[in-house]
């Protein structure tokens, strides 16, 4: 990236820039790119490692995984992804009240790297330790690194701000695109633990980049905006210690009595992932300090939150249900070229990078013609598209009977439809969250938005734990129909929701 750091031509004495942006953006771009490389590389392996058992002599595939059922695998995967987003809220709290954004990101990098190194060691115990560390570290980092991007600019009115976040978004997708091709291939086709170790190397490179480039970041990134008072710190430490001791005693007793199974961990986490978002929204909605206008906007926001949860419930099965189908029922050859099933995980970031500029142009073009769909219509479109992707999925599922394997183009089509749906929901949801957030909760509402992912993934996990076969045609059809119906319901009630939104469009 050194070649992109150039002097400002208008002022020879100016500091070097990164594509016209503050040099610190290069540091955060590279840090996030490598962190996403490690995260998506590991995620591309996760489902396959969980279901892998003994080596297959006929195909030469490696064994050495944890040999779990598809249902348990889907539940673990969904809980893991949901916890990453759930941890974004305490991650933001640590940045705001304990360490500051810069220190929190540095600590998060070490935690994530430690998690990947744990995954690189054989054994079920180290695997789950690794998942906990990666989820915790990702939550700490996710909530704070975006904040530091904002610190580089002179407030919300800086004309470079949106462009800076766009570059940062490219870094996310660039890391996510490369990771399954490298980490996924090495891990799945050669050695699981070597793949996980490569993810650790990726995070190590990102952490090194961050530590070397911190001098280019804004001084605000080192500040603690709202530090805990000594009394608050003591109260927090006491509560955390009591909670940890209580959990340790409870699970120690369960293990000692011989009752422990994996569901003793999965069920509480799944329920927490459903209860916490509801509790957070209810607490904000009941706050008597909110004005009538803010209360109305929060009522409208709940519609968007539920819609987003339905969307992510289906979308995130791209890494579980679709991944299992890719490995078992989809041909791994195109024009005589063999490729790993993990490569399908690179399709979404590839499509995002290709289509995001097109959608940004499309919305502006429609806005100039006064025809741009409003936020409600975009959400409805996203839900219909994510449902349509699963209706399409039913077709290759019906074709792949016995030893028949379908064309990879079926999955390419499904991932493309899902990405178009994502571009109707994800950036729009982030935008509407900032617009509709009550002033009192302005900094917390972004964490609330991420809780929609938590709620959606925990719904998937709960269904898997309950014994619902998410890899069955009937369930896929039901999910597809539910999403499409939810999209039409939101569209039908768009005038009512718009009236609750007030001046927000």
Coordinates of C-alpha atoms in Angstrom, one line a residue:
X1 CA 0.0 0.0 0.0
X2 CA 3.1 2.3 0.1
X3 CA 2.5 3.4 -3.4
X4 CA -1.0 4.8 -2.5
X5 CA 0.5 7.1 0.2
X6 CA 1.1 10.4 -1.7
X7 CA 1.7 14.0 -0.9
X8 CA -1.1 16.5 -1.2
X9 CA -0.4 18.2 -4.5
X10 CA -1.9 21.5 -3.3
X11 CA 0.4 21.7 -0.4
X12 CA 3.9 20.3 -0.7
X13 CA 4.4 20.4 3.0
X14 CA 1.3 18.5 3.8
X15 CA 1.5 15.0 5.3
X16 CA 1.3 11.9 3.2
X17 CA -2.3 10.8 2.5
X18 CA -4.0 7.5 1.6
X19 CA -5.9 8.1 -1.6
X20 CA -6.5 11.6 -0.4
X21 CA -7.5 10.6 3.1
X22 CA -5.7 10.8 6.4
X23 CA -2.7 8.5 6.5
X24 CA -4.2 6.8 9.6
X25 CA -6.9 5.3 7.3
X26 CA -4.1 3.1 5.7
X27 CA -3.4 1.7 9.1
X28 CA -7.0 1.0 9.9
X29 CA -7.7 -0.3 6.4
X30 CA -4.8 -2.9 6.6
X31 CA -5.7 -3.8 10.2
X32 CA -9.3 -4.5 9.3
X33 CA -8.4 -6.3 6.1
X34 CA -6.1 -8.7 7.9
X35 CA -8.6 -9.2 10.8
X36 CA -11.3 -10.0 8.3
X37 CA -8.9 -12.4 6.5
X38 CA -8.4 -14.3 9.8
X39 CA -12.1 -14.2 10.7
X40 CA -13.5 -15.3 7.3
X41 CA -10.7 -17.8 6.7
X42 CA -11.5 -19.5 10.0
X43 CA -15.3 -19.3 9.3
X44 CA -14.8 -20.9 5.9
X45 CA -13.3 -23.9 7.7
X46 CA -15.6 -24.0 10.8
X47 CA -18.5 -26.1 9.5
X48 CA -16.3 -28.5 7.5
X49 CA -14.1 -29.1 10.5
X50 CA -17.0 -29.8 12.8
X51 CA -18.6 -32.4 10.5
X52 CA -15.4 -34.1 9.3
X53 CA -14.7 -37.5 10.8
X54 CA -12.3 -40.1 9.6
X55 CA -10.4 -39.8 6.4
X56 CA -12.1 -41.0 3.2
X57 CA -9.9 -43.5 1.5
X58 CA -12.0 -43.3 -1.7
X59 CA -11.6 -39.6 -2.2
X60 CA -8.4 -39.0 -0.3
X61 CA -10.1 -36.3 1.9
X62 CA -8.6 -35.7 5.2
X63 CA -10.3 -36.6 8.5
X64 CA -9.3 -35.3 11.9
X65 CA -12.4 -33.1 12.5
X66 CA -14.9 -33.3 15.4
X67 CA -17.3 -35.6 13.6
X68 CA -20.5 -33.8 14.7
X69 CA -23.9 -34.0 13.1
X70 CA -25.1 -31.4 10.6
X71 CA -27.7 -30.2 13.2
X72 CA -25.1 -29.7 15.9
X73 CA -22.7 -28.1 13.5
X74 CA -25.3 -25.6 12.3
X75 CA -26.2 -24.8 16.0
X76 CA -22.6 -24.2 16.9
X77 CA -21.9 -22.1 13.8
X78 CA -25.0 -20.0 14.4
X79 CA -24.2 -19.4 18.1
X80 CA -20.6 -18.5 17.2
X81 CA -21.6 -15.9 14.6
X82 CA -24.3 -14.5 16.9
X83 CA -21.9 -14.1 19.8
X84 CA -19.4 -12.1 17.6
X85 CA -22.2 -9.5 17.0
X86 CA -23.5 -9.7 20.6
X87 CA -20.0 -8.9 21.9
X88 CA -19.9 -5.7 19.9
X89 CA -22.0 -4.0 22.6
X90 CA -19.7 -4.8 25.5
X91 CA -16.8 -4.1 23.1
X92 CA -18.1 -0.6 22.6
X93 CA -18.6 -0.1 26.3
X94 CA -14.9 -1.1 27.0
X95 CA -13.8 1.5 24.4
X96 CA -16.0 4.2 25.8
X97 CA -15.5 3.6 29.5
X98 CA -12.4 1.5 30.2
X99 CA -9.5 1.5 27.7
X100 CA -10.4 3.8 24.9
X101 CA -10.8 2.7 21.2
X102 CA -7.1 2.3 20.4
X103 CA -6.1 0.2 23.4
X104 CA -9.2 -1.9 23.1
X105 CA -8.4 -2.7 19.4
X106 CA -4.8 -3.6 20.3
X107 CA -6.0 -6.0 23.1
X108 CA -8.6 -7.4 20.8
X109 CA -6.0 -8.2 18.2
X110 CA -4.0 -10.3 20.7
X111 CA -7.2 -12.1 21.9
X112 CA -8.2 -13.0 18.3
X113 CA -4.7 -14.2 17.5
X114 CA -4.7 -16.3 20.7
X115 CA -8.0 -17.8 19.6
X116 CA -6.8 -18.8 16.2
X117 CA -3.7 -20.4 17.8
X118 CA -5.9 -22.3 20.1
X119 CA -7.9 -23.6 17.1
X120 CA -4.6 -24.6 15.5
X121 CA -4.1 -27.1 18.4
X122 CA -5.9 -30.5 18.2
X123 CA -8.7 -31.4 20.6
X124 CA -12.3 -30.4 21.2
X125 CA -11.4 -28.4 24.4
X126 CA -8.9 -26.1 22.6
X127 CA -11.4 -25.7 19.7
X128 CA -14.1 -24.3 22.0
X129 CA -11.5 -22.1 23.8
X130 CA -10.5 -20.8 20.5
X131 CA -14.1 -20.0 19.4
X132 CA -14.7 -18.1 22.7
X133 CA -11.5 -16.1 22.3
X134 CA -12.1 -15.2 18.6
X135 CA -15.8 -14.2 19.3
X136 CA -14.7 -12.0 22.3
X137 CA -11.8 -10.4 20.4
X138 CA -13.9 -9.8 17.3
X139 CA -16.6 -8.1 19.3
X140 CA -14.1 -5.8 21.0
X141 CA -12.5 -4.9 17.7
X142 CA -15.6 -4.6 15.6
X143 CA -17.1 -1.9 17.9
X144 CA -14.1 0.3 18.1
X145 CA -12.1 0.2 14.8
X146 CA -15.0 2.0 12.9
X147 CA -15.1 4.6 15.6
X148 CA -11.4 5.3 15.0
X149 CA -12.1 5.8 11.3
X150 CA -14.5 8.5 12.3
X151 CA -11.9 10.1 14.5
X152 CA -9.7 10.8 11.5
X153 CA -12.1 13.4 10.1
X154 CA -13.2 16.8 11.2
X155 CA -16.6 15.9 12.3
X156 CA -19.7 14.6 10.4
X157 CA -19.5 17.4 7.9
X158 CA -16.0 16.5 6.6
X159 CA -16.6 15.9 2.8
X160 CA -14.0 13.0 2.9
X161 CA -15.8 11.1 5.6
X162 CA -18.2 8.9 3.5
X163 CA -15.4 8.2 1.0
X164 CA -13.1 7.1 3.9
X165 CA -15.7 4.6 5.2
X166 CA -16.2 3.3 1.7
X167 CA -12.4 2.6 1.4
X168 CA -12.6 1.0 4.8
X169 CA -15.5 -1.2 3.7
X170 CA -13.4 -2.3 0.7
X171 CA -10.7 -3.5 3.1
X172 CA -13.3 -5.6 4.9
X173 CA -14.4 -7.3 1.7
X174 CA -11.0 -7.7 0.3
X175 CA -9.9 -9.7 3.4
X176 CA -13.1 -11.6 3.3
X177 CA -12.6 -12.5 -0.4
X178 CA -9.0 -13.7 -0.2
X179 CA -9.4 -15.7 3.1
X180 CA -11.5 -18.7 1.9
X181 CA -9.3 -19.1 -1.2
X182 CA -6.1 -19.3 1.0
X183 CA -7.0 -20.3 4.5
X184 CA -10.0 -22.4 3.4
X185 CA -8.1 -24.3 0.8
X186 CA -5.1 -25.1 3.0
X187 CA -7.3 -26.0 6.0
X188 CA -9.9 -28.1 4.2
X189 CA -7.8 -29.8 1.6
X190 CA -4.5 -30.3 3.5
X191 CA -4.6 -29.8 7.2
X192 CA -7.2 -28.2 9.4
X193 CA -4.9 -26.9 12.0
X194 CA -2.5 -25.4 9.5
X195 CA -5.4 -23.5 8.1
X196 CA -6.3 -22.2 11.5
X197 CA -2.7 -21.3 12.1
X198 CA -2.7 -19.3 8.8
X199 CA -5.7 -17.3 10.2
X200 CA -3.5 -16.5 13.3
X201 CA -0.7 -15.3 11.0
X202 CA -3.3 -13.0 9.2
X203 CA -4.3 -11.5 12.5
X204 CA -0.7 -11.2 13.5
X205 CA 0.0 -9.2 10.4
X206 CA -3.0 -7.0 11.1
X207 CA -1.9 -6.4 14.7
X208 CA 1.7 -5.6 13.6
X209 CA 0.3 -3.1 11.0
X210 CA -1.8 -1.5 13.7
X211 CA 0.9 -1.2 16.4
X212 CA 3.4 0.3 13.8
X213 CA 0.9 2.7 12.5
X214 CA -0.8 4.0 15.6
X215 CA 1.3 7.3 15.4
X216 CA -0.9 8.2 12.4
X217 CA -4.2 7.8 14.3
X218 CA -6.1 10.7 15.8
X219 CA -5.2 11.5 19.5
X220 CA -9.0 11.0 20.2
X221 CA -8.6 7.3 19.7
X222 CA -6.5 7.0 22.8
X223 CA -9.0 8.9 25.0
X224 CA -11.6 7.3 27.2
X225 CA -14.7 9.4 26.4
X226 CA -16.6 8.5 29.6
X227 CA -14.3 6.8 32.1
X228 CA -15.7 4.7 35.0
X229 CA -15.6 6.3 38.4
X230 CA -13.7 4.4 41.1
X231 CA -17.1 3.4 42.5
X232 CA -18.4 2.2 39.2
X233 CA -15.2 0.2 38.5
X234 CA -15.5 -1.6 41.9
X235 CA -19.2 -2.4 41.2
X236 CA -18.4 -3.8 37.7
X237 CA -15.5 -5.9 39.0
X238 CA -17.7 -7.3 41.8
X239 CA -20.5 -8.2 39.4
X240 CA -18.2 -9.8 36.9
X241 CA -16.4 -11.9 39.6
X242 CA -19.7 -13.0 41.1
X243 CA -21.0 -13.9 37.7
X244 CA -17.9 -15.9 36.7
X245 CA -17.8 -17.7 40.1
X246 CA -21.6 -18.5 39.8
X247 CA -21.2 -19.9 36.3
X248 CA -18.1 -21.9 37.2
X249 CA -19.8 -23.4 40.3
X250 CA -23.0 -24.3 38.3
X251 CA -21.2 -25.9 35.4
X252 CA -18.8 -27.6 37.7
X253 CA -21.7 -29.2 39.5
X254 CA -23.3 -30.2 36.2
X255 CA -20.1 -31.9 35.1
X256 CA -19.5 -33.5 38.5
X257 CA -23.0 -35.0 38.4
X258 CA -22.4 -36.4 35.0
X259 CA -25.2 -34.4 33.3
X260 CA -23.1 -32.2 31.0
X261 CA -23.7 -32.3 27.2
X262 CA -22.9 -29.7 24.6
X263 CA -26.5 -28.5 24.8
X264 CA -25.8 -27.2 28.4
X265 CA -23.6 -24.6 26.7
X266 CA -25.5 -24.1 23.4
X267 CA -29.0 -23.6 24.8
X268 CA -28.2 -20.8 27.4
X269 CA -26.1 -18.9 24.8
X270 CA -28.9 -19.3 22.2
X271 CA -31.6 -18.1 24.7
X272 CA -29.3 -15.2 25.7
X273 CA -29.0 -14.2 22.1
X274 CA -32.7 -14.0 21.8
X275 CA -33.6 -12.5 25.2
X276 CA -30.9 -9.8 25.3
X277 CA -32.0 -8.0 22.0
X278 CA -35.6 -8.0 23.2
X279 CA -34.6 -6.7 26.6
X280 CA -32.4 -3.9 25.1
X281 CA -35.2 -2.8 22.8
X282 CA -37.7 -2.9 25.6
X283 CA -35.5 -0.9 27.9
X284 CA -35.0 1.9 25.3
X285 CA -38.7 1.9 24.4
X286 CA -39.8 2.2 28.0
X287 CA -37.4 5.1 28.8
X288 CA -39.5 8.0 30.0
X289 CA -36.8 10.5 29.0
X290 CA -37.6 9.9 25.3
X291 CA -39.7 12.5 23.6
X292 CA -42.9 11.6 21.8
X293 CA -41.1 11.8 18.4
X294 CA -38.3 9.5 19.7
X295 CA -40.8 7.0 21.0
X296 CA -42.6 7.0 17.7
X297 CA -39.3 6.4 15.8
X298 CA -38.4 3.6 18.1
X299 CA -41.7 1.9 17.4
X300 CA -41.0 2.1 13.7
X301 CA -37.4 0.9 14.3
X302 CA -38.7 -2.3 15.9
X303 CA -40.3 -3.2 12.5
X304 CA -36.9 -2.8 10.8
X305 CA -35.2 -4.8 13.6
X306 CA -37.5 -7.7 13.2
X307 CA -37.2 -7.6 9.4
X308 CA -33.4 -7.6 9.7
X309 CA -33.4 -10.5 12.1
X310 CA -35.5 -12.6 9.6
X311 CA -33.1 -11.5 6.8
X312 CA -29.9 -12.5 8.7
X313 CA -31.5 -15.8 9.9
X314 CA -31.5 -17.0 6.2
X315 CA -28.5 -15.0 5.0
X316 CA -26.0 -16.4 7.5
X317 CA -26.9 -20.0 6.6
X318 CA -24.7 -19.3 3.6
X319 CA -21.9 -20.4 5.9
X320 CA -23.7 -23.5 7.2
X321 CA -26.6 -25.0 5.3
X322 CA -25.3 -23.8 1.9
X323 CA -21.7 -24.8 2.8
X324 CA -22.7 -28.3 3.6
X325 CA -24.6 -28.6 0.3
X326 CA -21.6 -27.2 -1.5
X327 CA -19.4 -29.9 -0.2
X328 CA -21.8 -32.9 -0.5
X329 CA -24.0 -32.1 -3.4
X330 CA -22.2 -29.7 -5.7
X331 CA -19.6 -30.5 -8.3
X332 CA -16.2 -29.2 -7.4
X333 CA -15.0 -28.8 -10.9
X334 CA -15.4 -26.0 -13.5
X335 CA -13.9 -26.4 -17.0
X336 CA -11.7 -29.2 -15.7
X337 CA -10.4 -27.0 -12.8
X338 CA -10.9 -28.5 -9.3
X339 CA -11.5 -26.1 -6.4
X340 CA -12.3 -26.3 -2.7
X341 CA -15.9 -26.0 -1.5
X342 CA -14.6 -23.2 0.8
X343 CA -14.2 -21.0 -2.3
X344 CA -18.0 -20.4 -2.3
X345 CA -17.5 -18.2 0.8
X346 CA -15.5 -15.7 -1.4
X347 CA -18.5 -15.1 -3.6
X348 CA -20.4 -12.7 -1.3
X349 CA -17.5 -10.3 -0.7
X350 CA -16.7 -10.5 -4.4
X351 CA -20.2 -9.6 -5.4
X352 CA -20.3 -6.8 -2.7
X353 CA -17.2 -5.2 -4.1
X354 CA -18.6 -5.4 -7.7
X355 CA -22.2 -4.4 -7.0
X356 CA -21.9 -1.9 -4.1
X357 CA -20.7 1.0 -6.4
X358 CA -23.5 0.1 -8.8
X359 CA -26.2 0.3 -6.1
X360 CA -24.7 3.6 -4.8
X361 CA -25.0 5.0 -8.3
X362 CA -28.4 3.6 -8.8
X363 CA -29.9 5.1 -5.6
X364 CA -28.4 8.5 -6.6
X365 CA -29.7 8.3 -10.1
X366 CA -33.2 7.4 -8.9
X367 CA -33.0 10.2 -6.3
X368 CA -32.3 12.7 -9.0
X369 CA -35.4 11.5 -10.8
X370 CA -37.3 11.6 -7.5
X371 CA -37.9 7.8 -7.8
X372 CA -35.6 6.4 -5.2
X373 CA -37.4 3.7 -3.1
X374 CA -37.6 4.8 0.6
X375 CA -36.1 2.8 3.4
X376 CA -39.2 0.7 4.0
X377 CA -39.4 -0.4 0.4
X378 CA -35.7 -1.3 0.3
X379 CA -36.1 -3.5 3.3
X380 CA -39.1 -5.2 1.8
X381 CA -37.0 -5.8 -1.4
X382 CA -34.2 -7.3 0.7
X383 CA -36.5 -9.7 2.4
X384 CA -38.2 -10.8 -0.8
X385 CA -34.8 -11.4 -2.4
X386 CA -33.4 -13.4 0.5
X387 CA -36.6 -15.5 0.4
X388 CA -36.3 -15.9 -3.4
X389 CA -32.7 -17.2 -2.9
X390 CA -34.0 -20.1 -0.9
X391 CA -36.8 -20.8 -3.3
X392 CA -34.1 -21.1 -6.0
X393 CA -32.1 -23.3 -3.5
X394 CA -35.0 -25.8 -3.5
X395 CA -34.4 -26.6 -7.2
X396 CA -30.8 -27.9 -6.9
X397 CA -31.8 -29.7 -3.7
X398 CA -34.4 -31.6 -5.6
X399 CA -31.9 -32.4 -8.4
X400 CA -29.1 -33.6 -6.1
X401 CA -30.5 -37.1 -5.3
X402 CA -28.3 -40.1 -4.7
X403 CA -24.8 -39.5 -6.2
X404 CA -26.0 -36.7 -8.5
X405 CA -24.1 -33.4 -8.0
X406 CA -25.4 -30.2 -9.4
X407 CA -23.6 -27.4 -11.2
X408 CA -21.7 -24.8 -9.1
X409 CA -23.7 -22.1 -11.0
X410 CA -26.7 -22.9 -8.8
X411 CA -24.8 -21.7 -5.7
X412 CA -23.2 -18.8 -7.6
X413 CA -26.7 -17.6 -8.4
X414 CA -28.0 -18.1 -4.9
X415 CA -25.1 -16.1 -3.4
X416 CA -25.6 -13.3 -5.9
X417 CA -29.3 -13.0 -5.1
X418 CA -28.5 -12.9 -1.4
X419 CA -25.8 -10.2 -1.9
X420 CA -28.3 -8.0 -3.9
X421 CA -30.6 -8.5 -0.9
X422 CA -27.8 -7.6 1.5
X423 CA -27.2 -4.3 -0.4
X424 CA -30.8 -3.4 0.1
X425 CA -30.8 -4.1 3.8
X426 CA -27.3 -3.8 5.4
X427 CA -26.1 -0.3 4.4
X428 CA -29.7 1.0 4.6
X429 CA -30.1 -0.5 8.1
X430 CA -26.9 1.2 9.3
X431 CA -28.1 4.5 7.9
X432 CA -31.6 4.3 9.3
X433 CA -30.2 3.3 12.7
X434 CA -28.2 6.5 12.9
X435 CA -31.1 8.6 11.7
X436 CA -33.7 7.1 14.1
X437 CA -31.6 6.7 17.2
X438 CA -32.9 8.7 20.2
X439 CA -30.3 11.3 21.2
X440 CA -29.7 9.6 24.6
X441 CA -28.8 6.3 22.9
X442 CA -27.0 7.7 19.8
X443 CA -23.8 5.8 20.5
X444 CA -25.5 2.6 21.6
X445 CA -27.9 2.1 18.7
X446 CA -25.3 0.8 16.3
X447 CA -24.7 -2.1 18.8
X448 CA -28.5 -2.5 18.8
X449 CA -28.5 -2.9 15.0
X450 CA -25.9 -5.7 15.3
X451 CA -28.2 -7.5 17.8
X452 CA -30.5 -8.1 14.8
X453 CA -27.8 -10.5 13.5
X454 CA -27.6 -12.1 16.9
X455 CA -31.3 -12.6 17.1
X456 CA -31.5 -14.1 13.6
X457 CA -28.6 -16.5 14.1
X458 CA -29.8 -17.6 17.5
X459 CA -33.2 -18.4 15.9
X460 CA -31.4 -20.7 13.5
X461 CA -29.4 -22.3 16.4
X462 CA -32.6 -22.8 18.4
X463 CA -34.3 -24.6 15.5
X464 CA -31.2 -26.9 15.0
X465 CA -31.1 -27.7 18.7
X466 CA -34.8 -28.5 18.7
X467 CA -34.2 -31.1 16.0
X468 CA -35.4 -29.2 13.0
X469 CA -33.6 -30.3 9.8
X470 CA -32.4 -27.0 8.3
X471 CA -30.9 -29.0 5.4
X472 CA -34.4 -30.3 4.4
X473 CA -36.3 -29.0 1.4
X474 CA -39.5 -28.4 3.4
X475 CA -37.8 -26.2 6.0
X476 CA -35.9 -24.3 3.3
X477 CA -39.2 -23.7 1.6
X478 CA -40.8 -22.5 4.9
X479 CA -38.0 -20.1 5.6
X480 CA -38.2 -18.7 2.0
X481 CA -42.0 -18.2 2.3
X482 CA -41.7 -16.6 5.7
X483 CA -39.1 -14.1 4.4
X484 CA -41.2 -13.2 1.3
X485 CA -44.3 -12.8 3.3
X486 CA -42.5 -10.6 5.8
X487 CA -41.3 -8.5 2.9
X488 CA -44.8 -8.1 1.6
X489 CA -46.2 -7.4 5.1
X490 CA -43.7 -4.5 5.6
X491 CA -44.5 -3.2 2.1
X492 CA -48.2 -3.3 2.9
X493 CA -47.8 -1.4 6.1
X494 CA -45.3 1.1 4.7
X495 CA -47.5 4.1 5.2
X496 CA -48.1 3.3 8.8
X497 CA -44.4 2.7 9.5
X498 CA -43.5 5.9 7.5
X499 CA -45.9 7.9 9.7
X500 CA -44.1 6.6 12.8
X501 CA -40.7 7.6 11.3
X502 CA -41.7 11.2 11.1
X503 CA -39.2 13.2 9.0
X504 CA -36.9 10.2 8.4
X505 CA -37.1 8.8 4.9

